[in-house]
PDB file of C-alpha atoms in Angstrom:
ATOM      1  CA  UNK A   1     149.733 143.087  65.500  1.00 71.00           C
ATOM      2  CA  UNK A   2     152.409 143.277  67.869  1.00 73.00           C
ATOM      3  CA  UNK A   3     151.028 143.098  71.172  1.00 73.00           C
ATOM      4  CA  UNK A   4     153.615 145.957  72.650  1.00 76.00           C
ATOM      5  CA  UNK A   5     152.368 148.063  69.975  1.00 73.00           C
ATOM      6  CA  UNK A   6     148.871 147.546  70.406  1.00 72.00           C
ATOM      7  CA  UNK A   7     149.120 148.124  74.090  1.00 76.00           C
ATOM      8  CA  UNK A   8     149.861 151.824  73.224  1.00 74.00           C
ATOM      9  CA  UNK A   9     146.261 152.371  71.960  1.00 70.00           C
ATOM     10  CA  UNK A  10     145.244 152.204  75.639  1.00 71.00           C
ATOM     11  CA  UNK A  11     147.948 154.188  77.111  1.00 74.00           C
ATOM     12  CA  UNK A  12     146.183 157.323  78.643  1.00 74.00           C
ATOM     13  CA  UNK A  13     149.554 159.388  78.095  1.00 75.00           C
ATOM     14  CA  UNK A  14     149.027 159.035  74.268  1.00 73.00           C
ATOM     15  CA  UNK A  15     145.175 158.943  73.935  1.00 67.00           C
ATOM     16  CA  UNK A  16     144.341 162.437  75.381  1.00 64.00           C
ATOM     17  CA  UNK A  17     143.193 161.347  78.646  1.00 60.00           C
ATOM     18  CA  UNK A  18     141.652 158.061  77.246  1.00 57.00           C
ATOM     19  CA  UNK A  19     138.961 159.677  75.338  1.00 63.00           C
ATOM     20  CA  UNK A  20     140.849 158.614  71.883  1.00 64.00           C
ATOM     21  CA  UNK A  21     142.826 155.551  71.036  1.00 64.00           C
ATOM     22  CA  UNK A  22     146.188 156.033  70.159  1.00 66.00           C
ATOM     23  CA  UNK A  23     146.930 154.912  66.505  1.00 71.00           C
ATOM     24  CA  UNK A  24     150.622 154.351  65.225  1.00 73.00           C
ATOM     25  CA  UNK A  25     151.105 154.841  61.655  1.00 79.00           C
ATOM     26  CA  UNK A  26     154.326 154.562  59.623  1.00 84.00           C
ATOM     27  CA  UNK A  27     155.180 155.439  56.102  1.00 92.00           C
ATOM     28  CA  UNK A  28     157.733 153.826  53.745  1.00 95.00           C
ATOM     29  CA  UNK A  29     159.356 154.984  50.755  1.00 97.00           C
ATOM     30  CA  UNK A  30     160.706 152.456  48.474  1.00 97.00           C
ATOM     31  CA  UNK A  31     163.479 152.954  45.806  1.00 96.00           C
ATOM     32  CA  UNK A  32     166.295 151.354  44.259  1.00 96.00           C
ATOM     33  CA  UNK A  33     169.410 152.644  43.307  1.00 94.00           C
ATOM     34  CA  UNK A  34     173.451 153.090  43.923  1.00 95.00           C
ATOM     35  CA  UNK A  35     174.558 154.744  47.280  1.00 93.00           C
ATOM     36  CA  UNK A  36     177.949 155.585  48.928  1.00 92.00           C
ATOM     37  CA  UNK A  37     178.272 154.297  52.563  1.00 89.00           C
ATOM     38  CA  UNK A  38     180.452 156.711  54.747  1.00 86.00           C
ATOM     39  CA  UNK A  39     181.184 157.559  58.266  1.00 86.00           C
ATOM     40  CA  UNK A  40     179.901 161.044  59.497  1.00 82.00           C
ATOM     41  CA  UNK A  41     180.379 162.463  63.159  1.00 82.00           C
ATOM     42  CA  UNK A  42     183.210 163.366  65.489  1.00 83.00           C
ATOM     43  CA  UNK A  43     185.680 161.647  67.720  1.00 81.00           C
ATOM     44  CA  UNK A  44     182.888 161.157  70.311  1.00 85.00           C
ATOM     45  CA  UNK A  45     180.398 159.714  68.098  1.00 87.00           C
ATOM     46  CA  UNK A  46     180.345 158.295  64.618  1.00 86.00           C
ATOM     47  CA  UNK A  47     177.526 157.089  62.364  1.00 87.00           C
ATOM     48  CA  UNK A  48     177.350 155.410  59.219  1.00 85.00           C
ATOM     49  CA  UNK A  49     175.163 157.370  56.449  1.00 88.00           C
ATOM     50  CA  UNK A  50     174.551 156.574  52.791  1.00 89.00           C
ATOM     51  CA  UNK A  51     174.862 159.381  50.294  1.00 88.00           C
ATOM     52  CA  UNK A  52     173.265 159.427  46.757  1.00 92.00           C
ATOM     53  CA  UNK A  53     170.259 160.882  44.686  1.00 91.00           C
ATOM     54  CA  UNK A  54     168.510 157.642  45.319  1.00 93.00           C
ATOM     55  CA  UNK A  55     168.861 158.012  49.034  1.00 93.00           C
ATOM     56  CA  UNK A  56     167.308 161.455  48.572  1.00 92.00           C
ATOM     57  CA  UNK A  57     164.321 160.017  46.317  1.00 94.00           C
ATOM     58  CA  UNK A  58     163.712 157.230  49.038  1.00 94.00           C
ATOM     59  CA  UNK A  59     163.593 159.915  51.720  1.00 94.00           C
ATOM     60  CA  UNK A  60     161.086 162.071  49.581  1.00 93.00           C
ATOM     61  CA  UNK A  61     159.001 159.082  48.729  1.00 95.00           C
ATOM     62  CA  UNK A  62     158.673 158.566  52.480  1.00 96.00           C
ATOM     63  CA  UNK A  63     157.553 161.948  53.439  1.00 94.00           C
ATOM     64  CA  UNK A  64     155.086 162.105  50.517  1.00 95.00           C
ATOM     65  CA  UNK A  65     153.364 158.927  52.043  1.00 96.00           C
ATOM     66  CA  UNK A  66     151.471 161.700  54.431  1.00 94.00           C
ATOM     67  CA  UNK A  67     150.705 163.728  51.311  1.00 94.00           C
ATOM     68  CA  UNK A  68     148.975 160.597  49.605  1.00 96.00           C
ATOM     69  CA  UNK A  69     147.644 158.912  52.524  1.00 94.00           C
ATOM     70  CA  UNK A  70     149.183 155.728  52.016  1.00 96.00           C
ATOM     71  CA  UNK A  71     151.796 153.446  54.078  1.00 94.00           C
ATOM     72  CA  UNK A  72     154.249 152.600  51.281  1.00 96.00           C
ATOM     73  CA  UNK A  73     155.155 154.619  48.164  1.00 97.00           C
ATOM     74  CA  UNK A  74     157.002 152.991  45.572  1.00 98.00           C
ATOM     75  CA  UNK A  75     159.147 154.628  42.567  1.00 97.00           C
ATOM     76  CA  UNK A  76     159.168 153.081  39.243  1.00 96.00           C
ATOM     77  CA  UNK A  77     162.962 151.983  39.821  1.00 95.00           C
ATOM     78  CA  UNK A  78     161.509 149.661  42.655  1.00 97.00           C
ATOM     79  CA  UNK A  79     158.459 148.795  40.785  1.00 97.00           C
ATOM     80  CA  UNK A  80     160.457 147.333  37.852  1.00 97.00           C
ATOM     81  CA  UNK A  81     162.401 145.224  40.117  1.00 96.00           C
ATOM     82  CA  UNK A  82     159.254 143.368  41.598  1.00 94.00           C
ATOM     83  CA  UNK A  83     157.992 140.296  40.003  1.00 92.00           C
ATOM     84  CA  UNK A  84     155.109 140.050  37.661  1.00 92.00           C
ATOM     85  CA  UNK A  85     152.635 138.809  40.300  1.00 92.00           C
ATOM     86  CA  UNK A  86     153.905 141.494  42.959  1.00 93.00           C
ATOM     87  CA  UNK A  87     153.409 144.268  40.494  1.00 95.00           C
ATOM     88  CA  UNK A  88     149.724 143.033  39.780  1.00 94.00           C
ATOM     89  CA  UNK A  89     148.932 144.037  43.328  1.00 94.00           C
ATOM     90  CA  UNK A  90     150.536 147.219  43.078  1.00 96.00           C
ATOM     91  CA  UNK A  91     148.288 150.538  42.322  1.00 97.00           C
ATOM     92  CA  UNK A  92     149.775 153.224  40.128  1.00 98.00           C
ATOM     93  CA  UNK A  93     148.420 156.539  42.107  1.00 98.00           C
ATOM     94  CA  UNK A  94     149.823 159.481  40.168  1.00 97.00           C
ATOM     95  CA  UNK A  95     152.646 160.827  37.856  1.00 96.00           C
ATOM     96  CA  UNK A  96     155.013 163.292  39.337  1.00 94.00           C
ATOM     97  CA  UNK A  97     158.163 165.501  38.981  1.00 90.00           C
ATOM     98  CA  UNK A  98     160.450 165.736  42.166  1.00 83.00           C
ATOM     99  CA  UNK A  99     162.837 168.355  43.032  1.00 80.00           C
ATOM    100  CA  UNK A 100     165.926 168.384  40.856  1.00 71.00           C
ATOM    101  CA  UNK A 101     164.259 166.707  37.910  1.00 75.00           C
ATOM    102  CA  UNK A 102     161.883 167.608  35.039  1.00 83.00           C
ATOM    103  CA  UNK A 103     161.167 163.937  34.124  1.00 86.00           C
ATOM    104  CA  UNK A 104     157.516 162.866  34.870  1.00 93.00           C
ATOM    105  CA  UNK A 105     157.705 159.510  37.093  1.00 94.00           C
ATOM    106  CA  UNK A 106     154.876 157.133  37.805  1.00 97.00           C
ATOM    107  CA  UNK A 107     154.577 156.085  41.532  1.00 97.00           C
ATOM    108  CA  UNK A 108     152.753 153.455  42.938  1.00 98.00           C
ATOM    109  CA  UNK A 109     151.223 152.041  46.282  1.00 98.00           C
ATOM    110  CA  UNK A 110     150.667 148.707  47.979  1.00 97.00           C
ATOM    111  CA  UNK A 111     147.111 149.125  49.505  1.00 95.00           C
ATOM    112  CA  UNK A 112     146.918 148.387  53.327  1.00 92.00           C
ATOM    113  CA  UNK A 113     144.116 148.302  55.693  1.00 90.00           C
ATOM    114  CA  UNK A 114     146.060 148.192  58.880  1.00 84.00           C
ATOM    115  CA  UNK A 115     143.350 149.183  61.576  1.00 81.00           C
ATOM    116  CA  UNK A 116     141.687 145.665  61.976  1.00 81.00           C
ATOM    117  CA  UNK A 117     142.298 142.544  64.192  1.00 79.00           C
ATOM    118  CA  UNK A 118     145.095 140.209  62.743  1.00 81.00           C
ATOM    119  CA  UNK A 119     145.589 136.584  64.161  1.00 79.00           C
ATOM    120  CA  UNK A 120     148.607 136.297  66.317  1.00 79.00           C
ATOM    121  CA  UNK A 121     151.134 133.907  64.811  1.00 79.00           C
ATOM    122  CA  UNK A 122     151.823 130.704  66.426  1.00 80.00           C
ATOM    123  CA  UNK A 123     154.306 127.838  66.048  1.00 80.00           C
ATOM    124  CA  UNK A 124     152.392 124.549  64.657  1.00 79.00           C
ATOM    125  CA  UNK A 125     151.286 122.415  67.425  1.00 79.00           C
ATOM    126  CA  UNK A 126     153.471 119.386  68.282  1.00 79.00           C
ATOM    127  CA  UNK A 127     156.272 121.025  66.473  1.00 81.00           C
ATOM    128  CA  UNK A 128     159.794 121.347  67.839  1.00 84.00           C
ATOM    129  CA  UNK A 129     160.415 124.643  66.035  1.00 85.00           C
ATOM    130  CA  UNK A 130     159.999 127.956  67.710  1.00 87.00           C
ATOM    131  CA  UNK A 131     157.907 130.564  66.271  1.00 83.00           C
ATOM    132  CA  UNK A 132     161.178 132.634  64.870  1.00 86.00           C
ATOM    133  CA  UNK A 133     162.216 129.490  63.223  1.00 88.00           C
ATOM    134  CA  UNK A 134     158.948 128.818  61.568  1.00 85.00           C
ATOM    135  CA  UNK A 135     158.983 132.317  60.183  1.00 84.00           C
ATOM    136  CA  UNK A 136     162.326 132.205  58.959  1.00 89.00           C
ATOM    137  CA  UNK A 137     161.665 129.296  57.108  1.00 86.00           C
ATOM    138  CA  UNK A 138     158.611 130.710  55.523  1.00 83.00           C
ATOM    139  CA  UNK A 139     160.804 133.787  54.425  1.00 86.00           C
ATOM    140  CA  UNK A 140     163.321 131.454  52.766  1.00 89.00           C
ATOM    141  CA  UNK A 141     160.489 129.514  51.087  1.00 87.00           C
ATOM    142  CA  UNK A 142     159.364 132.696  49.594  1.00 86.00           C
ATOM    143  CA  UNK A 143     157.951 132.522  45.995  1.00 87.00           C
ATOM    144  CA  UNK A 144     155.622 134.661  43.971  1.00 87.00           C
ATOM    145  CA  UNK A 145     152.697 132.842  44.799  1.00 88.00           C
ATOM    146  CA  UNK A 146     152.897 134.222  48.447  1.00 88.00           C
ATOM    147  CA  UNK A 147     150.953 137.579  47.008  1.00 90.00           C
ATOM    148  CA  UNK A 148     147.722 135.255  46.472  1.00 89.00           C
ATOM    149  CA  UNK A 149     147.969 132.782  49.220  1.00 88.00           C
ATOM    150  CA  UNK A 150     149.643 134.811  52.515  1.00 88.00           C
ATOM    151  CA  UNK A 151     146.895 135.445  54.643  1.00 88.00           C
ATOM    152  CA  UNK A 152     148.058 138.633  56.193  1.00 89.00           C
ATOM    153  CA  UNK A 153     148.621 139.817  52.770  1.00 91.00           C
ATOM    154  CA  UNK A 154     145.145 139.309  51.772  1.00 92.00           C
ATOM    155  CA  UNK A 155     143.743 140.777  54.696  1.00 92.00           C
ATOM    156  CA  UNK A 156     145.785 143.814  54.317  1.00 92.00           C
ATOM    157  CA  UNK A 157     144.275 144.523  50.854  1.00 93.00           C
ATOM    158  CA  UNK A 158     140.890 143.537  51.525  1.00 93.00           C
ATOM    159  CA  UNK A 159     139.374 146.801  50.835  1.00 93.00           C
ATOM    160  CA  UNK A 160     141.278 147.090  47.380  1.00 95.00           C
ATOM    161  CA  UNK A 161     138.579 145.098  45.443  1.00 95.00           C
ATOM    162  CA  UNK A 162     138.834 144.430  41.664  1.00 95.00           C
ATOM    163  CA  UNK A 163     136.071 146.931  41.259  1.00 96.00           C
ATOM    164  CA  UNK A 164     137.808 149.665  43.361  1.00 97.00           C
ATOM    165  CA  UNK A 165     140.968 149.281  41.490  1.00 97.00           C
ATOM    166  CA  UNK A 166     139.308 149.653  37.904  1.00 97.00           C
ATOM    167  CA  UNK A 167     137.444 152.834  39.065  1.00 97.00           C
ATOM    168  CA  UNK A 168     140.417 154.363  40.418  1.00 98.00           C
ATOM    169  CA  UNK A 169     142.358 153.583  37.253  1.00 97.00           C
ATOM    170  CA  UNK A 170     139.614 155.280  35.239  1.00 98.00           C
ATOM    171  CA  UNK A 171     139.751 158.255  37.281  1.00 98.00           C
ATOM    172  CA  UNK A 172     143.396 158.549  37.299  1.00 98.00           C
ATOM    173  CA  UNK A 173     143.618 158.201  33.329  1.00 97.00           C
ATOM    174  CA  UNK A 174     140.846 161.011  33.132  1.00 97.00           C
ATOM    175  CA  UNK A 175     142.917 163.251  35.430  1.00 97.00           C
ATOM    176  CA  UNK A 176     146.265 162.551  33.582  1.00 97.00           C
ATOM    177  CA  UNK A 177     144.505 162.942  30.542  1.00 96.00           C
ATOM    178  CA  UNK A 178     143.132 166.571  31.070  1.00 96.00           C
ATOM    179  CA  UNK A 179     139.348 165.395  31.826  1.00 97.00           C
ATOM    180  CA  UNK A 180     139.041 166.898  35.087  1.00 97.00           C
ATOM    181  CA  UNK A 181     135.335 166.784  35.596  1.00 96.00           C
ATOM    182  CA  UNK A 182     135.275 163.336  34.759  1.00 97.00           C
ATOM    183  CA  UNK A 183     138.237 162.681  37.020  1.00 97.00           C
ATOM    184  CA  UNK A 184     136.541 164.630  39.932  1.00 97.00           C
ATOM    185  CA  UNK A 185     133.124 162.528  39.508  1.00 97.00           C
ATOM    186  CA  UNK A 186     135.141 159.274  39.533  1.00 98.00           C
ATOM    187  CA  UNK A 187     137.614 159.925  42.216  1.00 98.00           C
ATOM    188  CA  UNK A 188     134.790 161.191  44.746  1.00 97.00           C
ATOM    189  CA  UNK A 189     133.136 157.784  44.064  1.00 97.00           C
ATOM    190  CA  UNK A 190     136.363 156.018  44.647  1.00 97.00           C
ATOM    191  CA  UNK A 191     137.009 157.903  47.807  1.00 97.00           C
ATOM    192  CA  UNK A 192     133.455 156.918  49.097  1.00 96.00           C
ATOM    193  CA  UNK A 193     134.411 153.092  48.241  1.00 95.00           C
ATOM    194  CA  UNK A 194     137.175 153.439  50.659  1.00 94.00           C
ATOM    195  CA  UNK A 195     135.281 154.677  53.668  1.00 93.00           C
ATOM    196  CA  UNK A 196     136.352 151.976  55.938  1.00 89.00           C
ATOM    197  CA  UNK A 197     140.197 152.453  55.594  1.00 88.00           C
ATOM    198  CA  UNK A 198     142.090 153.680  58.223  1.00 85.00           C
ATOM    199  CA  UNK A 199     141.675 157.200  57.035  1.00 88.00           C
ATOM    200  CA  UNK A 200     138.001 157.030  56.410  1.00 91.00           C
ATOM    201  CA  UNK A 201     138.486 157.184  52.451  1.00 95.00           C
ATOM    202  CA  UNK A 202     141.291 156.556  49.642  1.00 97.00           C
ATOM    203  CA  UNK A 203     144.402 158.976  50.220  1.00 96.00           C
ATOM    204  CA  UNK A 204     145.569 159.127  46.579  1.00 97.00           C
ATOM    205  CA  UNK A 205     141.967 160.216  45.422  1.00 98.00           C
ATOM    206  CA  UNK A 206     141.906 162.826  47.858  1.00 97.00           C
ATOM    207  CA  UNK A 207     145.241 164.217  47.168  1.00 97.00           C
ATOM    208  CA  UNK A 208     144.552 164.480  43.403  1.00 98.00           C
ATOM    209  CA  UNK A 209     141.136 166.116  44.325  1.00 98.00           C
ATOM    210  CA  UNK A 210     142.944 168.577  46.354  1.00 97.00           C
ATOM    211  CA  UNK A 211     145.296 169.612  43.590  1.00 97.00           C
ATOM    212  CA  UNK A 212     142.615 169.850  41.105  1.00 97.00           C
ATOM    213  CA  UNK A 213     140.625 171.985  43.498  1.00 97.00           C
ATOM    214  CA  UNK A 214     143.595 174.395  44.084  1.00 97.00           C
ATOM    215  CA  UNK A 215     143.480 174.792  40.137  1.00 96.00           C
ATOM    216  CA  UNK A 216     139.996 175.435  40.257  1.00 95.00           C
ATOM    217  CA  UNK A 217     139.117 172.396  38.758  1.00 95.00           C
ATOM    218  CA  UNK A 218     140.793 173.587  35.379  1.00 94.00           C
ATOM    219  CA  UNK A 219     143.782 171.414  33.848  1.00 91.00           C
TER     220      UNK A 219
END
């Protein structure tokens, strides 16, 4: 929605001569845990850094957003810290093991359809508050009902309908339960249900289908 970022779409230097719009996509890995802050560098340049297995986990989640075709990946540690209302709007997309651990870990996403037009925020008419002051007050007044009432959040997850979520859950359960033929049929349907998404389908479904195909559809 940011005007400056949207301007990049029409920048010929980024859009192969103007033939294709440049789309900016970012990935975020969300995890919670302890970390040690420290300084690294030299006498000429010193930067702050954070070290811990949890920092590495967050980095792995961020990198895996590209594998799963989503903008946000959430670990169970982070998921458990969310309110019940927030958890309802997150989607469990797989159970994985990460480097250095043999313990299976569920991962989640918050579905976002970003490539659409959002209204530009404005300060209320006849208000003495600036837009930044209005947004700050809204952030300070946050409660769990925001997940059901905020227009931006509702618009972002407009494609994640109850039917879509129920169908994906059924496909995921079949996949995790070893019933790959049933999972394949269901997840291919799920991918089609998300055809209007930023990547033209459902990233998690495609990631699972790709994994099953690599194993000749045999669990």
